[in-house]
Amino acid sequence: MERMEIDENYIVRCLSGYETLLEDVRDRIRFLHSNMATTNDVLESLQMKKNYGTAGTSGGGRKKDLGDLLERYEENEERYAEFLKMYIYQLMQEEEALKRVWICYQGLPYRQRAVLKALYVEHKPWKVVRAELRMSHSTLSNNRFSAIQNIRQLYDSDFTDMQIMMYRQPELECRMDEGKQQQISIWDLGVKKP
């Protein structure tokens, strides 16, 4: 399936309301399924209510009966089915994009993930996040910017969702490298930087 194009605003929106957005997409899918059932019920009721007394001609000389009505209904049904296919495809793309952005967010190095979590997932004010994470304004801004860019790079990468999840490293999974702590992450695997 082709991936949706995303930008910074989409990422922020996704992080700010992931569960709500995902539930909205699923509600729309459920609506389509119930709507499809309703149109099938209408067709069945039209077939059952065949009234032979209404046969005749319309003003344009066209025969007006249940057969004509069913024919027009079937034409509309075909157009509607095409619309539903396109809409369902868009919804599937949207659901996959939401999930992939969330997975990419989970795959970020701890510091970047902590910044985005505080700002967008927990909706904390900038000043509070600066104080909690003990970062200067520019450091916080740089971490936020890098995290958003890294999500975009991971999203556009050839890594599967499973590969991104496998290499997700919680804050405690660190290694000692030449006397300083360094996180093992998917970035060590060679995500292409622009």
mmCIF file of C-alpha atoms in Angstrom:
data_model
loop_
_atom_site.group_PDB
_atom_site.id
_atom_site.type_symbol
_atom_site.label_atom_id
_atom_site.label_comp_id
_atom_site.label_asym_id
_atom_site.label_seq_id
_atom_site.Cartn_x
_atom_site.Cartn_y
_atom_site.Cartn_z
ATOM 1 C CA MET A 1 0.000 0.000 0.000
ATOM 2 C CA GLU A 2 1.252 3.426 -0.906
ATOM 3 C CA ARG A 3 2.105 5.604 2.104
ATOM 4 C CA MET A 4 0.423 8.910 2.771
ATOM 5 C CA GLU A 5 2.590 12.006 2.556
ATOM 6 C CA ILE A 6 3.104 13.565 5.984
ATOM 7 C CA ASP A 7 4.449 16.852 7.267
ATOM 8 C CA GLU A 8 5.298 18.345 10.651
ATOM 9 C CA ASN A 9 1.692 19.388 11.316
ATOM 10 C CA TYR A 10 0.454 15.849 10.679
ATOM 11 C CA ILE A 11 3.063 14.422 13.065
ATOM 12 C CA VAL A 12 2.155 16.909 15.808
ATOM 13 C CA ARG A 13 -1.567 16.238 15.285
ATOM 14 C CA CYS A 14 -0.963 12.498 15.451
ATOM 15 C CA LEU A 15 1.082 12.714 18.649
ATOM 16 C CA SER A 16 -1.391 15.110 20.251
ATOM 17 C CA GLY A 17 -4.398 12.872 19.762
ATOM 18 C CA TYR A 18 -3.310 9.453 18.526
ATOM 19 C CA GLU A 19 -6.015 7.385 20.246
ATOM 20 C CA THR A 20 -8.793 9.809 19.283
ATOM 21 C CA LEU A 21 -7.682 10.016 15.645
ATOM 22 C CA LEU A 22 -7.349 6.251 15.356
ATOM 23 C CA GLU A 23 -10.793 5.727 16.892
ATOM 24 C CA ASP A 24 -12.249 8.304 14.471
ATOM 25 C CA VAL A 25 -10.856 6.397 11.474
ATOM 26 C CA ARG A 26 -12.237 3.136 12.849
ATOM 27 C CA ASP A 27 -15.647 4.763 13.459
ATOM 28 C CA ARG A 28 -15.739 5.908 9.831
ATOM 29 C CA ILE A 29 -14.908 2.374 8.674
ATOM 30 C CA ARG A 30 -17.708 0.978 10.871
ATOM 31 C CA PHE A 31 -20.075 3.592 9.433
ATOM 32 C CA LEU A 32 -19.237 2.479 5.895
ATOM 33 C CA HIS A 33 -19.967 -1.123 6.771
ATOM 34 C CA SER A 34 -23.345 -0.231 8.301
ATOM 35 C CA ASN A 35 -24.122 2.078 5.366
ATOM 36 C CA MET A 36 -23.390 -0.725 2.906
ATOM 37 C CA ALA A 37 -25.828 -2.960 4.797
ATOM 38 C CA THR A 38 -28.497 -0.242 4.591
ATOM 39 C CA THR A 39 -28.235 0.067 0.794
ATOM 40 C CA ASN A 40 -28.557 -3.701 0.430
ATOM 41 C CA ASP A 41 -31.713 -3.580 2.574
ATOM 42 C CA VAL A 42 -33.185 -0.894 0.284
ATOM 43 C CA LEU A 43 -32.552 -3.025 -2.798
ATOM 44 C CA GLU A 44 -34.194 -6.047 -1.182
ATOM 45 C CA SER A 45 -37.250 -4.019 -0.162
ATOM 46 C CA LEU A 46 -37.617 -2.611 -3.693
ATOM 47 C CA GLN A 47 -37.562 -6.100 -5.134
ATOM 48 C CA MET A 48 -40.179 -7.286 -2.644
ATOM 49 C CA LYS A 49 -42.537 -4.321 -3.213
ATOM 50 C CA LYS A 50 -42.994 -4.839 -6.923
ATOM 51 C CA ASN A 51 -46.276 -3.173 -7.833
ATOM 52 C CA TYR A 52 -47.665 -4.095 -11.218
ATOM 53 C CA GLY A 53 -50.217 -1.255 -11.113
ATOM 54 C CA THR A 54 -47.531 1.445 -11.492
ATOM 55 C CA ALA A 55 -46.350 0.340 -14.914
ATOM 56 C CA GLY A 56 -46.910 2.954 -17.598
ATOM 57 C CA THR A 57 -44.974 5.619 -19.406
ATOM 58 C CA SER A 58 -43.383 8.734 -18.055
ATOM 59 C CA GLY A 59 -43.706 12.140 -19.722
ATOM 60 C CA GLY A 60 -40.736 11.414 -21.985
ATOM 61 C CA GLY A 61 -42.309 8.253 -23.384
ATOM 62 C CA ARG A 62 -40.042 6.091 -21.250
ATOM 63 C CA LYS A 63 -41.571 3.098 -19.604
ATOM 64 C CA LYS A 64 -41.798 3.702 -15.874
ATOM 65 C CA ASP A 65 -41.825 0.558 -13.789
ATOM 66 C CA LEU A 66 -39.896 -1.252 -11.122
ATOM 67 C CA GLY A 67 -37.403 -2.551 -13.710
ATOM 68 C CA ASP A 68 -36.382 1.010 -14.648
ATOM 69 C CA LEU A 69 -36.137 1.949 -11.010
ATOM 70 C CA LEU A 70 -33.945 -1.068 -10.300
ATOM 71 C CA GLU A 71 -31.756 -0.295 -13.326
ATOM 72 C CA ARG A 72 -31.157 3.281 -12.161
ATOM 73 C CA TYR A 73 -30.583 2.057 -8.632
ATOM 74 C CA GLU A 74 -27.979 -0.454 -9.840
ATOM 75 C CA GLU A 75 -26.155 2.263 -11.834
ATOM 76 C CA ASN A 76 -26.072 4.464 -8.754
ATOM 77 C CA GLU A 77 -24.997 1.481 -6.685
ATOM 78 C CA GLU A 78 -22.010 0.876 -9.011
ATOM 79 C CA ARG A 79 -20.915 4.513 -8.718
ATOM 80 C CA TYR A 80 -21.392 4.364 -4.964
ATOM 81 C CA ALA A 81 -19.362 1.135 -4.756
ATOM 82 C CA GLU A 82 -16.474 2.851 -6.593
ATOM 83 C CA PHE A 83 -16.699 5.794 -4.212
ATOM 84 C CA LEU A 84 -16.670 3.407 -1.233
ATOM 85 C CA LYS A 85 -13.596 1.601 -2.571
ATOM 86 C CA MET A 86 -11.696 4.877 -2.902
ATOM 87 C CA TYR A 87 -12.855 6.090 0.511
ATOM 88 C CA ILE A 88 -11.986 2.803 2.220
ATOM 89 C CA TYR A 89 -8.536 2.892 0.588
ATOM 90 C CA GLN A 90 -8.009 6.444 1.899
ATOM 91 C CA LEU A 91 -9.122 5.394 5.374
ATOM 92 C CA MET A 92 -6.756 2.430 5.309
ATOM 93 C CA GLN A 93 -3.907 4.741 4.263
ATOM 94 C CA GLU A 94 -4.802 7.148 7.047
ATOM 95 C CA GLU A 95 -4.924 4.378 9.645
ATOM 96 C CA GLU A 96 -1.563 3.006 8.492
ATOM 97 C CA ALA A 97 -0.034 6.504 8.525
ATOM 98 C CA LEU A 98 -1.235 7.142 12.086
ATOM 99 C CA LYS A 99 0.131 3.816 13.274
ATOM 100 C CA ARG A 100 3.462 4.276 11.482
ATOM 101 C CA VAL A 101 3.974 7.794 12.872
ATOM 102 C CA TRP A 102 3.293 6.447 16.370
ATOM 103 C CA ILE A 103 5.699 3.549 15.846
ATOM 104 C CA CYS A 104 8.353 5.951 14.511
ATOM 105 C CA TYR A 105 7.834 8.150 17.572
ATOM 106 C CA GLN A 106 8.362 5.079 19.771
ATOM 107 C CA GLY A 107 11.571 4.330 17.850
ATOM 108 C CA LEU A 108 13.167 7.688 18.654
ATOM 109 C CA PRO A 109 16.125 7.980 21.002
ATOM 110 C CA TYR A 110 14.967 8.501 24.587
ATOM 111 C CA ARG A 111 15.767 12.222 24.856
ATOM 112 C CA GLN A 112 13.874 13.120 21.681
ATOM 113 C CA ARG A 113 10.958 10.883 22.634
ATOM 114 C CA ALA A 114 10.797 12.515 26.088
ATOM 115 C CA VAL A 115 10.598 15.989 24.516
ATOM 116 C CA LEU A 116 7.778 15.053 22.133
ATOM 117 C CA LYS A 117 5.938 13.111 24.826
ATOM 118 C CA ALA A 118 5.945 16.063 27.201
ATOM 119 C CA LEU A 119 5.007 18.644 24.552
ATOM 120 C CA TYR A 120 2.446 16.786 22.460
ATOM 121 C CA VAL A 121 1.318 13.579 24.149
ATOM 122 C CA GLU A 122 1.014 15.080 27.644
ATOM 123 C CA HIS A 123 0.284 18.623 26.360
ATOM 124 C CA LYS A 124 2.617 20.344 28.823
ATOM 125 C CA PRO A 125 3.576 24.002 28.335
ATOM 126 C CA TRP A 126 7.012 24.751 26.868
ATOM 127 C CA LYS A 127 8.319 26.298 30.113
ATOM 128 C CA VAL A 128 7.253 23.298 32.185
ATOM 129 C CA VAL A 129 8.966 20.911 29.766
ATOM 130 C CA ARG A 130 12.150 22.997 29.858
ATOM 131 C CA ALA A 131 12.172 22.848 33.653
ATOM 132 C CA GLU A 132 11.353 19.133 33.885
ATOM 133 C CA LEU A 133 13.935 18.090 31.309
ATOM 134 C CA ARG A 134 16.441 20.720 32.454
ATOM 135 C CA MET A 135 17.041 22.025 28.957
ATOM 136 C CA SER A 136 17.664 25.482 27.643
ATOM 137 C CA HIS A 137 15.200 26.937 25.168
ATOM 138 C CA SER A 138 17.518 26.262 22.221
ATOM 139 C CA THR A 139 18.338 22.693 23.343
ATOM 140 C CA LEU A 140 14.645 21.879 23.728
ATOM 141 C CA SER A 141 13.887 23.460 20.365
ATOM 142 C CA ASN A 142 16.719 21.538 18.675
ATOM 143 C CA ASN A 143 15.611 18.240 20.234
ATOM 144 C CA ARG A 144 12.023 18.848 19.148
ATOM 145 C CA PHE A 145 13.099 19.715 15.602
ATOM 146 C CA SER A 146 15.430 16.701 15.372
ATOM 147 C CA ALA A 147 12.747 14.375 16.715
ATOM 148 C CA ILE A 148 10.199 15.551 14.133
ATOM 149 C CA GLN A 149 12.771 15.163 11.336
ATOM 150 C CA ASN A 150 13.742 11.716 12.590
ATOM 151 C CA ILE A 151 10.095 10.630 12.601
ATOM 152 C CA ARG A 152 9.767 11.803 9.000
ATOM 153 C CA GLN A 153 12.953 9.954 8.011
ATOM 154 C CA LEU A 154 11.846 6.752 9.714
ATOM 155 C CA TYR A 155 8.356 7.076 8.242
ATOM 156 C CA ASP A 156 9.793 7.413 4.723
ATOM 157 C CA SER A 157 12.454 4.726 5.259
ATOM 158 C CA ASP A 158 12.315 1.176 3.948
ATOM 159 C CA PHE A 159 12.209 -0.208 7.500
ATOM 160 C CA THR A 160 9.093 -2.220 8.236
ATOM 161 C CA ASP A 161 6.986 -1.332 11.255
ATOM 162 C CA MET A 162 8.233 -4.516 12.904
ATOM 163 C CA GLN A 163 11.882 -3.537 12.376
ATOM 164 C CA ILE A 164 11.249 -0.126 13.898
ATOM 165 C CA MET A 165 9.486 -1.702 16.893
ATOM 166 C CA MET A 166 12.206 -4.327 17.385
ATOM 167 C CA TYR A 167 14.867 -1.676 17.772
ATOM 168 C CA ARG A 168 12.818 0.603 20.019
ATOM 169 C CA GLN A 169 14.961 1.232 23.052
ATOM 170 C CA PRO A 170 13.420 2.309 26.360
ATOM 171 C CA GLU A 171 15.470 4.696 28.466
ATOM 172 C CA LEU A 172 17.002 1.884 30.533
ATOM 173 C CA GLU A 173 18.404 -0.050 27.574
ATOM 174 C CA CYS A 174 21.670 1.783 27.171
ATOM 175 C CA ARG A 175 25.214 0.612 26.701
ATOM 176 C CA MET A 176 28.486 1.957 27.984
ATOM 177 C CA ASP A 177 30.728 3.080 25.168
ATOM 178 C CA GLU A 178 34.177 4.421 26.065
ATOM 179 C CA GLY A 179 33.059 5.580 29.491
ATOM 180 C CA LYS A 180 29.898 7.428 28.459
ATOM 181 C CA GLN A 181 26.337 6.241 28.202
ATOM 182 C CA GLN A 182 24.990 5.875 24.699
ATOM 183 C CA GLN A 183 21.642 4.589 23.567
ATOM 184 C CA ILE A 184 21.337 1.732 21.109
ATOM 185 C CA SER A 185 18.715 2.654 18.565
ATOM 186 C CA ILE A 186 17.564 2.148 15.040
ATOM 187 C CA TRP A 187 19.738 5.111 14.110
ATOM 188 C CA ASP A 188 22.743 2.838 14.648
ATOM 189 C CA LEU A 189 21.369 0.661 11.834
ATOM 190 C CA GLY A 190 21.776 3.315 9.183
ATOM 191 C CA VAL A 191 18.688 5.429 8.687
ATOM 192 C CA LYS A 192 19.535 7.593 5.710
ATOM 193 C CA LYS A 193 19.985 11.238 6.612
ATOM 194 C CA PRO A 194 19.128 13.766 3.885
#
